[in-house]
Short mmCIF file of C-alpha atoms and ligand atoms in Angstrom, two decimals:
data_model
loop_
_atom_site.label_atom_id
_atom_site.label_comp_id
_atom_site.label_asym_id
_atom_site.label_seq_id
_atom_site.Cartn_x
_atom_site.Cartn_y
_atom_site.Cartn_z
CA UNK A 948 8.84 -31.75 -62.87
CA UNK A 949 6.03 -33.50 -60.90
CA UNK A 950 3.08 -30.58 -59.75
CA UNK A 951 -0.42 -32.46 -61.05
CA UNK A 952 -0.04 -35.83 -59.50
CA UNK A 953 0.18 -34.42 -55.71
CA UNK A 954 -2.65 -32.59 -54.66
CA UNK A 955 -1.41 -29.85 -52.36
CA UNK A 956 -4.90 -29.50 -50.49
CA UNK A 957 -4.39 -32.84 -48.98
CA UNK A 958 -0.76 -32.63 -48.08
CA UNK A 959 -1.76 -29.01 -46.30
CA UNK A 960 -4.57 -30.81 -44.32
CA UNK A 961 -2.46 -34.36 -43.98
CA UNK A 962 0.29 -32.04 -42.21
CA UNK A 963 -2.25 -30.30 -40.27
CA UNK A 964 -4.31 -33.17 -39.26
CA UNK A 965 -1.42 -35.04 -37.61
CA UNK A 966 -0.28 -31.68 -35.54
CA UNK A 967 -4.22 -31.62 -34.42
CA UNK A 968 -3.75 -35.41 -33.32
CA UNK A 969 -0.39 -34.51 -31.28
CA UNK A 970 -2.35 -31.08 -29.95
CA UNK A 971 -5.46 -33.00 -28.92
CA UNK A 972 -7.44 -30.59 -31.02
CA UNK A 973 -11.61 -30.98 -30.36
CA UNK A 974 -13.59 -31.73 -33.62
CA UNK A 975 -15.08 -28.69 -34.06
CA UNK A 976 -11.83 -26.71 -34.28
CA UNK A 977 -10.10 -29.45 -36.50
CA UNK A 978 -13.42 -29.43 -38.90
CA UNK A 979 -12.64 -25.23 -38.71
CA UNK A 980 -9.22 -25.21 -39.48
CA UNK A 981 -8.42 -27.70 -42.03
CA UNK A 982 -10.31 -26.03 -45.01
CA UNK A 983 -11.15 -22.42 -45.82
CA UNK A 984 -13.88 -20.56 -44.05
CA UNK A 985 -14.74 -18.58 -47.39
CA UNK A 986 -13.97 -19.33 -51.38
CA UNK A 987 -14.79 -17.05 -53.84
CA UNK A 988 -14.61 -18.77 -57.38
CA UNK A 989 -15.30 -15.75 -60.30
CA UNK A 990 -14.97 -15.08 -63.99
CA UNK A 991 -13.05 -12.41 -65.30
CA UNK A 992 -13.86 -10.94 -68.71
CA UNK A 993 -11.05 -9.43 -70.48
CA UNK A 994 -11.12 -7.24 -73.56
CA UNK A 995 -8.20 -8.62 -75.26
CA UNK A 996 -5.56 -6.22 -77.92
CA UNK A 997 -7.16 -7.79 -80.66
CA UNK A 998 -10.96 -7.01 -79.92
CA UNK A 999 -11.99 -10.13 -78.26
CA UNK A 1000 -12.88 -11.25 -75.33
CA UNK A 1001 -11.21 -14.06 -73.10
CA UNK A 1002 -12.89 -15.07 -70.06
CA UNK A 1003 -10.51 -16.17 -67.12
CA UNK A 1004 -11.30 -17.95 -63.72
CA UNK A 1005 -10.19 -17.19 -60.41
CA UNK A 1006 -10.48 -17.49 -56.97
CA UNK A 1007 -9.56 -15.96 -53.66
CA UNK A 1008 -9.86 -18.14 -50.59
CA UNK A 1009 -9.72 -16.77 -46.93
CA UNK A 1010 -8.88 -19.55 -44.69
CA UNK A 1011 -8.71 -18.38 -41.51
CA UNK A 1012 -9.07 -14.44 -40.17
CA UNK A 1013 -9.47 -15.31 -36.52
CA UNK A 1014 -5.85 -13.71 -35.45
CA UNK A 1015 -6.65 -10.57 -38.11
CA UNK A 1016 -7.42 -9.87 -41.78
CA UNK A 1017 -6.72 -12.25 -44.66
CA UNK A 1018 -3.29 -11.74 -45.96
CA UNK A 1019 -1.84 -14.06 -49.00
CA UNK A 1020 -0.40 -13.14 -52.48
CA UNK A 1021 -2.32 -13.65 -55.61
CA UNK A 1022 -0.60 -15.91 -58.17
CA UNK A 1023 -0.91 -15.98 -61.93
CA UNK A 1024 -0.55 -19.86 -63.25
CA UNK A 1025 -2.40 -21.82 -66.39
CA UNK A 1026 -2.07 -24.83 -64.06
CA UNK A 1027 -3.87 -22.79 -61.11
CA UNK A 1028 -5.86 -24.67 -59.22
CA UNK A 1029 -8.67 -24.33 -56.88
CA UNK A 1030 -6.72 -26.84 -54.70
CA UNK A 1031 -3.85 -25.26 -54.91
CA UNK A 1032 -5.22 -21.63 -53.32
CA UNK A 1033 -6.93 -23.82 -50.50
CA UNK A 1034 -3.69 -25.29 -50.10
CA UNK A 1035 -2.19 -21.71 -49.70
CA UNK A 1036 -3.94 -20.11 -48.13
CA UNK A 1037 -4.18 -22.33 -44.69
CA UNK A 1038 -0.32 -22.35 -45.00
CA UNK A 1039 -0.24 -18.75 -44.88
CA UNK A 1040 -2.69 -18.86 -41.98
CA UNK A 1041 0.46 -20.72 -40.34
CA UNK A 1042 2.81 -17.95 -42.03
CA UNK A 1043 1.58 -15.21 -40.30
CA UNK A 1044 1.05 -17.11 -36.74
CA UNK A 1045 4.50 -18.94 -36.68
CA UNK A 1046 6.36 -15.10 -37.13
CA UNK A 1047 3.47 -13.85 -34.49
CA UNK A 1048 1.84 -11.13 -36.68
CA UNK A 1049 -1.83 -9.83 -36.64
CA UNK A 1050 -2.85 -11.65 -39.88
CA UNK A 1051 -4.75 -14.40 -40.96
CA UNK A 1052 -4.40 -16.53 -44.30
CA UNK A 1053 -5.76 -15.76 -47.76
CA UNK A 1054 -4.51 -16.62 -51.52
CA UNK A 1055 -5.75 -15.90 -54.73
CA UNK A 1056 -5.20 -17.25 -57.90
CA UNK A 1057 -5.69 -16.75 -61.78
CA UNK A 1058 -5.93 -18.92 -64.42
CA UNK A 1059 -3.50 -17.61 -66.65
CA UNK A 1060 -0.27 -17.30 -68.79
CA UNK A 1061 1.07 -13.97 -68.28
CA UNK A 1062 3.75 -14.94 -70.63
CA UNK A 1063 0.83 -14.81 -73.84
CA UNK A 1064 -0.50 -11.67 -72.02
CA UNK A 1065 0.37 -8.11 -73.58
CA UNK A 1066 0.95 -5.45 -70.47
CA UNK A 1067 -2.44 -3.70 -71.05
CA UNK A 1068 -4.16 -6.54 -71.13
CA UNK A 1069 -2.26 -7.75 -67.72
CA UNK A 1070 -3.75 -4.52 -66.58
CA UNK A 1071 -7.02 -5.03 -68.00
CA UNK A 1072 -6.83 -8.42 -65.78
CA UNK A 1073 -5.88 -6.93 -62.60
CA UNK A 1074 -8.29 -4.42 -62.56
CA UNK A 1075 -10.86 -7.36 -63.77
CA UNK A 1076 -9.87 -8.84 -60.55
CA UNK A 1077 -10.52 -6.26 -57.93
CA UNK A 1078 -13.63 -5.32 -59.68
CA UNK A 1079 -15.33 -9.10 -58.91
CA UNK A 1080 -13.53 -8.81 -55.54
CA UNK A 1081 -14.41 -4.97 -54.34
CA UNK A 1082 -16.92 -5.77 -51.55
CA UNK A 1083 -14.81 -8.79 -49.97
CA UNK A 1084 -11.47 -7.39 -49.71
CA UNK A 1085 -10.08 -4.24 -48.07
CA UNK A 1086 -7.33 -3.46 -45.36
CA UNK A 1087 -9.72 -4.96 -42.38
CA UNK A 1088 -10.66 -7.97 -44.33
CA UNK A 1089 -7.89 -9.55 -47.23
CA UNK A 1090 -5.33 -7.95 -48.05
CA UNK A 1091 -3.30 -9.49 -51.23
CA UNK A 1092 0.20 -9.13 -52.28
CA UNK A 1093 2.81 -10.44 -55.31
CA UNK A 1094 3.41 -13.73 -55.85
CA UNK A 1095 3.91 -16.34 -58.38
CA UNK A 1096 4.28 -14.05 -61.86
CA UNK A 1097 2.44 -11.38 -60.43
CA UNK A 1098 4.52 -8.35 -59.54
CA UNK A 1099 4.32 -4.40 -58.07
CA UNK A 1100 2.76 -3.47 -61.17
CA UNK A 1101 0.13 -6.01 -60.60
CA UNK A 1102 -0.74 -4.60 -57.38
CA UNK A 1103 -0.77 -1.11 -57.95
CA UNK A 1104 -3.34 -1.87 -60.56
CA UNK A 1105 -5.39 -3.74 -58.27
CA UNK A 1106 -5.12 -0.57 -55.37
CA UNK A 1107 -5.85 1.46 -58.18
CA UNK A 1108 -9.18 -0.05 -59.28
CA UNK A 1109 -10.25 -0.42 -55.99
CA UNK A 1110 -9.75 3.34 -54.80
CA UNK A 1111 -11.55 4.29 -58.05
CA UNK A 1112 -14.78 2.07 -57.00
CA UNK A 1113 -14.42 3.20 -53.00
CA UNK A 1114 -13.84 6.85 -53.77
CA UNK A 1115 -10.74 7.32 -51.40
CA UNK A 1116 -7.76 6.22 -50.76
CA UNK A 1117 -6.43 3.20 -49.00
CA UNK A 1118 -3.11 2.24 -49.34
CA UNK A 1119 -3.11 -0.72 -46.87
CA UNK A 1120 -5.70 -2.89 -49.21
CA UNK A 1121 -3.11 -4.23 -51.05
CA UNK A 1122 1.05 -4.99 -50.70
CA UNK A 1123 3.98 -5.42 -52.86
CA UNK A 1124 3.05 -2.34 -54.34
CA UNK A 1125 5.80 0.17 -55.79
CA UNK A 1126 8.21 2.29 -53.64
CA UNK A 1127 7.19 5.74 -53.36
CA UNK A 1128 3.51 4.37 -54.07
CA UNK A 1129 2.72 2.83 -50.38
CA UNK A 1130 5.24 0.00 -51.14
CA UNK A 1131 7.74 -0.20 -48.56
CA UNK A 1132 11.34 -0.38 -49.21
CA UNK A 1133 13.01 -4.06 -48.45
CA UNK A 1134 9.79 -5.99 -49.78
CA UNK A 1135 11.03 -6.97 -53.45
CA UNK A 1136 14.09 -8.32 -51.82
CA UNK A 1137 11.99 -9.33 -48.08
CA UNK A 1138 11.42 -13.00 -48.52
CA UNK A 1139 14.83 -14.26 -50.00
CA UNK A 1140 16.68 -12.10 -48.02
CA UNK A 1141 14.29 -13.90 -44.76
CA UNK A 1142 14.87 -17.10 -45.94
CA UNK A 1143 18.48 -16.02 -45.52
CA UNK A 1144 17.81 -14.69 -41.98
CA UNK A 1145 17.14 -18.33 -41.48
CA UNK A 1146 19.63 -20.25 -42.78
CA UNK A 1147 22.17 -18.07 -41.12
CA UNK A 1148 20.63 -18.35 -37.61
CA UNK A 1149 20.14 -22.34 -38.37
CA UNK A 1150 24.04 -22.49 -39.22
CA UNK A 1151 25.15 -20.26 -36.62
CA UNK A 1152 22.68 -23.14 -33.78
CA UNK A 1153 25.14 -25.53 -35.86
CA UNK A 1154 28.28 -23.70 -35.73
CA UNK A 1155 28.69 -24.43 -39.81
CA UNK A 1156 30.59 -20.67 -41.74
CA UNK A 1157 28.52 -20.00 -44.35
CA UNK A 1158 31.05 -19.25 -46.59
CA UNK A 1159 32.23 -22.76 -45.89
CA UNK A 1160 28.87 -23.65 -47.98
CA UNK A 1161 27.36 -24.34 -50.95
CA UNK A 1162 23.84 -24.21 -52.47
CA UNK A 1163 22.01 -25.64 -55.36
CA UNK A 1164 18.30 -23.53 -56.36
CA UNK A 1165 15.40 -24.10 -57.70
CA UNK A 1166 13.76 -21.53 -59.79
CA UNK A 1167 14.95 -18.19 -60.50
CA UNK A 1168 11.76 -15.81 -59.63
CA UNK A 1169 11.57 -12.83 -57.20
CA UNK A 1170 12.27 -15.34 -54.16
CA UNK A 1171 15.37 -17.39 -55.74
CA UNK A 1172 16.89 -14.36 -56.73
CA UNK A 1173 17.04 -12.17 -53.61
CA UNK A 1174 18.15 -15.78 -51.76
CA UNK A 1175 20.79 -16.51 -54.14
CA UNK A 1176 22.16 -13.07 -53.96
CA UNK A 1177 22.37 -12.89 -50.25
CA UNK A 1178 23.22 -16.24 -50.16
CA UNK A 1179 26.41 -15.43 -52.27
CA UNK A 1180 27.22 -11.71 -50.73
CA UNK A 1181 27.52 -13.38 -47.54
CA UNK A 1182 29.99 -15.72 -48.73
CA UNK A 1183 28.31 -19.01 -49.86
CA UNK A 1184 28.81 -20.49 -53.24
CA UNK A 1185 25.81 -21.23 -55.53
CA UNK A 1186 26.77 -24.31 -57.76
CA UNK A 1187 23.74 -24.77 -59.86
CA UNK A 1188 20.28 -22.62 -60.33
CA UNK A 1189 17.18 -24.77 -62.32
CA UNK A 1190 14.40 -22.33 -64.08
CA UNK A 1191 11.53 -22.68 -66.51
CA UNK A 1192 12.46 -21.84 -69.91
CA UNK A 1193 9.47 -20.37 -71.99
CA UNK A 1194 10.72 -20.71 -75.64
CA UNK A 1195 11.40 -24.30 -75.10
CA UNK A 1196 8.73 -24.72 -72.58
CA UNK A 1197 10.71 -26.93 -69.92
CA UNK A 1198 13.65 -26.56 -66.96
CA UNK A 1199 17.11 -26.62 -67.41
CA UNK A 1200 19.33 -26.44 -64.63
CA UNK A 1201 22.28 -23.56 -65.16
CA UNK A 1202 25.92 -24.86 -63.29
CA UNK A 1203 29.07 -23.52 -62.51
CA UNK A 1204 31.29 -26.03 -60.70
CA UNK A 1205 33.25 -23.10 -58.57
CA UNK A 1206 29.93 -20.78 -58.24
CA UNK A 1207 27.62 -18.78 -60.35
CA UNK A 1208 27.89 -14.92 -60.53
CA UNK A 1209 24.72 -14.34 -59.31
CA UNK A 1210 24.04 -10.60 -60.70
CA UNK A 1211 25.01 -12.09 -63.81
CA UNK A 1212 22.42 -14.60 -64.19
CA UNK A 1213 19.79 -11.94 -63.30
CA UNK A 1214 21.00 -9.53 -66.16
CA UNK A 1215 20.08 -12.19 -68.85
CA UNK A 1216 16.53 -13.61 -67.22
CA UNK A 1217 13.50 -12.62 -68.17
CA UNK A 1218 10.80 -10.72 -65.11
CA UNK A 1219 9.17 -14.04 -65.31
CA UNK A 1220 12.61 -15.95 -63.88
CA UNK A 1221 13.49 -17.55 -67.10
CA UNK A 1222 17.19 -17.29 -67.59
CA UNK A 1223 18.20 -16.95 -71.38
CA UNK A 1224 19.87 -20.82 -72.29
CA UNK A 1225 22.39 -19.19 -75.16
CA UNK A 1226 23.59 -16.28 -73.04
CA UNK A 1227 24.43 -18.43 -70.46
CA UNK A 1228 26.42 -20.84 -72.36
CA UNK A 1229 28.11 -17.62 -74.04
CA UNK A 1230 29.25 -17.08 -70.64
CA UNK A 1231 30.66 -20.57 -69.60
CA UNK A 1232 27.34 -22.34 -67.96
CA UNK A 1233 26.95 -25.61 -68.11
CA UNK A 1234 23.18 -26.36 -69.32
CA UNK A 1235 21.91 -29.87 -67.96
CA UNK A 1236 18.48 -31.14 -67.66
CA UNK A 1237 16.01 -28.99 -65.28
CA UNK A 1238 15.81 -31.45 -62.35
CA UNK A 1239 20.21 -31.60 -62.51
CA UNK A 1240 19.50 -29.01 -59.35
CA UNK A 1241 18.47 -31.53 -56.85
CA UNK A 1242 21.58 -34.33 -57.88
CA UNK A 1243 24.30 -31.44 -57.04
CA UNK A 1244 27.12 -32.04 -54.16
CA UNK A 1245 26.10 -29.40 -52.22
CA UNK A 1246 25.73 -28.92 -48.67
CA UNK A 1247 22.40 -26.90 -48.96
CA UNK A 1248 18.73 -27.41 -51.30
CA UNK A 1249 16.91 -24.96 -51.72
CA UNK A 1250 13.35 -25.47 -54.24
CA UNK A 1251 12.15 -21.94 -54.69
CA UNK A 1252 9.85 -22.48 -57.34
CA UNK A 1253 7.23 -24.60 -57.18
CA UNK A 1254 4.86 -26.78 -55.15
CA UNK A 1255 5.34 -30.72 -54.66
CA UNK A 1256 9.09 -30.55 -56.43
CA UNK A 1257 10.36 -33.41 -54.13
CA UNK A 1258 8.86 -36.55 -53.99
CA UNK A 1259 9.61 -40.12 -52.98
CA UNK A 1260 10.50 -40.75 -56.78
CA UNK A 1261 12.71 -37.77 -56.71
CA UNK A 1262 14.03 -37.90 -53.15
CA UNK A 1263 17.14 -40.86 -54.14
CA UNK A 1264 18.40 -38.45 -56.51
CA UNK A 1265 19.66 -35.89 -53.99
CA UNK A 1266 23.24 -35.78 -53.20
CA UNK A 1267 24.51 -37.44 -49.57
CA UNK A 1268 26.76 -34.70 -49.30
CA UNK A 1269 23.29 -32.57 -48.39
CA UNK A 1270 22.69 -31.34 -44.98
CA UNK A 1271 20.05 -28.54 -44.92
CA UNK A 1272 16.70 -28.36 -46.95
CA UNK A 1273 15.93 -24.95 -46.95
CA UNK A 1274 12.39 -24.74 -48.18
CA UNK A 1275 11.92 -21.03 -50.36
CA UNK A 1276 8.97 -22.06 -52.27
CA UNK A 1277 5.47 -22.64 -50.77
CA UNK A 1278 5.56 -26.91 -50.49
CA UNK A 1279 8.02 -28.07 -52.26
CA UNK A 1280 7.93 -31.22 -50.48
CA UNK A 1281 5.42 -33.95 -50.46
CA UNK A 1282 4.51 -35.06 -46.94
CA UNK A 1283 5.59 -38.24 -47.76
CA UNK A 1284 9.47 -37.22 -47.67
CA UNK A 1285 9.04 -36.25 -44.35
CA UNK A 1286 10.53 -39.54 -42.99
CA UNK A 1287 12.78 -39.85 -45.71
CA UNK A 1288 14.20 -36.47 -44.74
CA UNK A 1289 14.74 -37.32 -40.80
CA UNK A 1290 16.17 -41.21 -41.61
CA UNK A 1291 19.16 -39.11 -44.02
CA UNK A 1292 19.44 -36.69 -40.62
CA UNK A 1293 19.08 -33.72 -43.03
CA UNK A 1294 18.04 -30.33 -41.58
CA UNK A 1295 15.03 -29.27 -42.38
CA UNK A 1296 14.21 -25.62 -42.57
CA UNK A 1297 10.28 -25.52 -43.53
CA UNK A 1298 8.28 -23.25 -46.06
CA UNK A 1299 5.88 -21.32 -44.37
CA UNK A 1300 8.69 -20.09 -41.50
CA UNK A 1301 11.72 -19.68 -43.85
CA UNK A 1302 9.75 -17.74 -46.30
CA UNK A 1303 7.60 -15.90 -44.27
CA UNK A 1304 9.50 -12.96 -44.84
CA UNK A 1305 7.77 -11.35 -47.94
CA UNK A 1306 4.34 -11.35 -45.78
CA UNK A 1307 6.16 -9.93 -42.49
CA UNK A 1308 7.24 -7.28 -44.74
CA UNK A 1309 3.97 -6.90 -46.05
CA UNK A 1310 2.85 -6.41 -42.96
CA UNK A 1311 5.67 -3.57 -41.92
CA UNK A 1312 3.97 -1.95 -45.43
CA UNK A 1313 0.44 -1.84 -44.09
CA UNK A 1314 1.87 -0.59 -40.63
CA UNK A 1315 4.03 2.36 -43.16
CA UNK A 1316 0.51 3.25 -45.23
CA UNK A 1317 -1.65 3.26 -41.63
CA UNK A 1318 0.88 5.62 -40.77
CA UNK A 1319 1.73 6.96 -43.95
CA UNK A 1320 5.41 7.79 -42.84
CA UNK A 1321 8.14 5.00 -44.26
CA UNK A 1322 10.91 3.74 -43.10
CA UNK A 1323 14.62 3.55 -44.63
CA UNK A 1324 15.74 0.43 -46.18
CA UNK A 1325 18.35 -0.31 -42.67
CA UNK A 1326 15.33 -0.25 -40.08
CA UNK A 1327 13.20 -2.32 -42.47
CA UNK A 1328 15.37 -5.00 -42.69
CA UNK A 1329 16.69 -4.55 -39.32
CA UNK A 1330 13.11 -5.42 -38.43
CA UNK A 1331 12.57 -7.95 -40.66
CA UNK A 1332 15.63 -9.97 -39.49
CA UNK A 1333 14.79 -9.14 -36.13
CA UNK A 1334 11.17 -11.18 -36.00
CA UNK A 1335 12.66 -14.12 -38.61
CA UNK A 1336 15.37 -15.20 -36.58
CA UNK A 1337 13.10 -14.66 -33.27
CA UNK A 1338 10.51 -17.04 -34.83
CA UNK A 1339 13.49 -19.24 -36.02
CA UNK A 1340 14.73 -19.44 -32.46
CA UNK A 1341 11.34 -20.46 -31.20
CA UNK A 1342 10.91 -22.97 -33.77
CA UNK A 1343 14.30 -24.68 -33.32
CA UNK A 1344 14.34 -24.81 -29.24
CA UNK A 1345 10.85 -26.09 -29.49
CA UNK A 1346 12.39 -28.49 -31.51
CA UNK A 1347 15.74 -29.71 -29.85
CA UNK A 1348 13.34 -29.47 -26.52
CA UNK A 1349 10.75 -31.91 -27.44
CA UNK A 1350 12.77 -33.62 -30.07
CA UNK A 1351 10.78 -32.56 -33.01
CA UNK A 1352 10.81 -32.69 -36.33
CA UNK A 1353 11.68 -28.89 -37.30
CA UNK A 1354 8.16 -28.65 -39.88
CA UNK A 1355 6.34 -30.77 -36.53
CA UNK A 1356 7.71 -27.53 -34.42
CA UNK A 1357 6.92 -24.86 -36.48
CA UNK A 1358 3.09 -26.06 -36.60
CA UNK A 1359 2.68 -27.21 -33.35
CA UNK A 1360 3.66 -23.04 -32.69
CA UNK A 1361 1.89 -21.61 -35.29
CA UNK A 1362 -1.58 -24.17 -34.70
CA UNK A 1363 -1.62 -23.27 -31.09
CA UNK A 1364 -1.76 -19.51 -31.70
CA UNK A 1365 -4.54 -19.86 -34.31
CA UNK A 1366 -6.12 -22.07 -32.12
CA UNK A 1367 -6.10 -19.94 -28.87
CA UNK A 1368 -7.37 -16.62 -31.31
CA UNK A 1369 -10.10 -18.91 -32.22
CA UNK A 1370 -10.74 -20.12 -28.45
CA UNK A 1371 -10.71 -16.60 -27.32
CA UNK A 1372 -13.49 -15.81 -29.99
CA UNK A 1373 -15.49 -17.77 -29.22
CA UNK A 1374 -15.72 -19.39 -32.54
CA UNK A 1375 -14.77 -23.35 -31.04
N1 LIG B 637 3.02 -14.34 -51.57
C1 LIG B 637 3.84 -14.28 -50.41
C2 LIG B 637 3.74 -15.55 -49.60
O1 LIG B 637 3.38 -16.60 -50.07
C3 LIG B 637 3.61 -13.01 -49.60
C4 LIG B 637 2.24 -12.82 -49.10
C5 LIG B 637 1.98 -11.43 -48.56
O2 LIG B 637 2.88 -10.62 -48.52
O3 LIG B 637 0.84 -11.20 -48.19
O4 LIG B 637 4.11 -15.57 -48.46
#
């Protein structure tokens, strides 16, 4: 699968840059907005099991903290790039603004295979981390959170380190972390089950059952899984799900022509999202190639892996039967489908509203630690399908209003409020 040969950095600011053009942007707040204002770039030493000592890179970029602190996940990858975490982080600037919470836009990253990683020396990492980190992050200032192989663990490390260093304690520095620990219930499951939120809304505007669907996936992480399983509780069908297989180090796609048992496939994947290739043809999957996902006859896509997934090369191969592309991952698609996507008259349903749901959660877990009284599971995802389908809404009338591509409606929303935080700060 295609992630070198597109550089997400440019598609973030090739996106942004033609919203600025449409909003009339001035200079000066274009110039602001399409890069980070900060970039940290660090080495982390690492005792290794055996005695030596590996020395890792990493980065955390803030890109814009104008409507409140940083807030973006921190992602373990060997293909990591500094790129890559600029990309991020501006699209989770748009993240937070598009669902209207008081955050700006971090992301961090790590050079790194936690696969070849033993757990202490995971640990050893994460607490490597924080301590290159301490003086620019906090609750009032970046706040990180799971994402790509990282997980509660990771993060409870990280909070751990840091309230060693500051000498207190201060739950809301970090999120994801485990329940019972400052973690708030719902967030494991928060951003599938948003991207859900959605896709229901989207097929309620277009009067489409869902269990009248199905759905082919991309990836089988934290986000794929909690999508696929609502997905399928609420009566859709999932025909085929695609994941990274470690052992042989590339994709295969996982089908089952009348629907996969979801719960299934999670009780023979690994906690990276690799599902085990013998099990499942023990249990009557049929294995094809790892890019079979995007060729299914389904009636909804949905990449939750991976950036730049679909491409121009890629795009023929998806199935005319497909109406919705429901984007889980952070871009999947290269801003040169765009057009491609609107002349087939699919749906589009883009990344940084659909799966803003793991960062609104996030967000209900800082408001829980300020607190420090939680909520039951009900109210927190009463709330968090409460603000996704709200920002959904606004997205989509914006968009049948002004005729809009739905990505071109969801900026145009989130740019503006940046834009007017930044206005009213003075800053441009
Ligand atoms: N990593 C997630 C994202 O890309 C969540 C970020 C957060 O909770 O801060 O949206």
């Amino acid at each position: 699968m295609p992630t070198t040969a597109y550089n997400p950095f440019e598609n973030a600011q090739a996106q942004f840059d033609n919203v600025a053009e449409y909003l009339k942007l001035d200079e000066g707040m274009r110039e602001l907005l399409r890069q980070p204002m900060v970039e940290m770039h660090f080495a982390i030493p690492v005792k290794m099991d055996d005695g030596s000592t590996k020395v890792f890179r990493a980065f955390r970029f803030r890109h814009n903290d104008a409507r409140g602190p940083a807030k973006g996940g921190i992602r373990f990858h060997p293909h990591e790039t500094a790129d890559t975490v600029r990309a991020l982080s501006m699209w989770m600037t748009w993240k937070c603004a598009v669902v209207d919470i008081p955050l700006g836009g971090g992301k961090g990253g790590v050079i790194c295979d936690p696969h070849n990683l033993s757990r202490s020396e995971q640990e050893r990492l994460c607490r490597g981390y924080v301590r290159q980190l301490y003086k620019q992050m906090g609750p009032n200032s970046d706040v990180p959170a799971p994402d790509v192989m990282t997980n509660a663990q990771h993060m409870l490390w990280m909070m751990d380190e840091y309230e060693t260093i500051a000498g207190g304690r201060y739950p809301g520095m970090i999120t994801g972390k485990p329940v019972g620990m400052g973690g708030s219930l719902g967030r494991t499951e928060a951003t599938g089950f948003g991207v859900i939120f959605v896709l229901k809304d989207l097929l309620r505007c277009l009067d489409i059952p869902i269990e009248s669907t199905s759905a082919s996936l991309q990836g089988f992480g934290n986000v794929a899984e909690y999508t696929a399983r609502m997905f399928t509780e609420l009566g859709g069908k999932v025909i085929a799900v695609s994941c990274w297989n470690q052992s042989d180090k590339t994709a295969y796609t996982f089908k089952k022509a009348d629907g996969c048992d979801i719960p299934q496939l999670v009780e023979i994947k690994d906690s990276f999202g690799s599902i085990d290739k013998e099990k499942a043809l023990a249990l009557g999957y049929e294995v094809l190639p790892g890019d079979a996902w995007l060729s299914q006859d389904v009636d909804i896509l949905i990449p939750a892996a991976l950036e730049n997934q679909i491409t121009p090369a890629v795009f023929p191969n998806i199935s005319e039967k497909v109406k919705i592309l429901c984007e889980a991952a952070n871009g999947p698609t290269t801003p040169d489908c765009d057009e491609l996507i609107k002349n087939r008259g699919i749906m589009l349903l883009p990344d940084f509203l659909t799966n803003a749901g793991g960062v609104t959660c996030s967000y209900f877990e800082q408001v829980q630690c300020n607190m420090n009284y939680f909520w039951d599971k009900t109210e927190v995802l009463e709330k968090l399908e409460y603000s996704m389908t709200k920002a959904f809404r606004a997205v989509y009338e914006l968009s049948k209003e002004k005729n809009l591509y739905m990505r071109d409606a969801a900026y145009i929303i989130a740019i503006n409020r940046v834009a007017d935080a930044v206005r009213l700060r003075g800053w441009a």
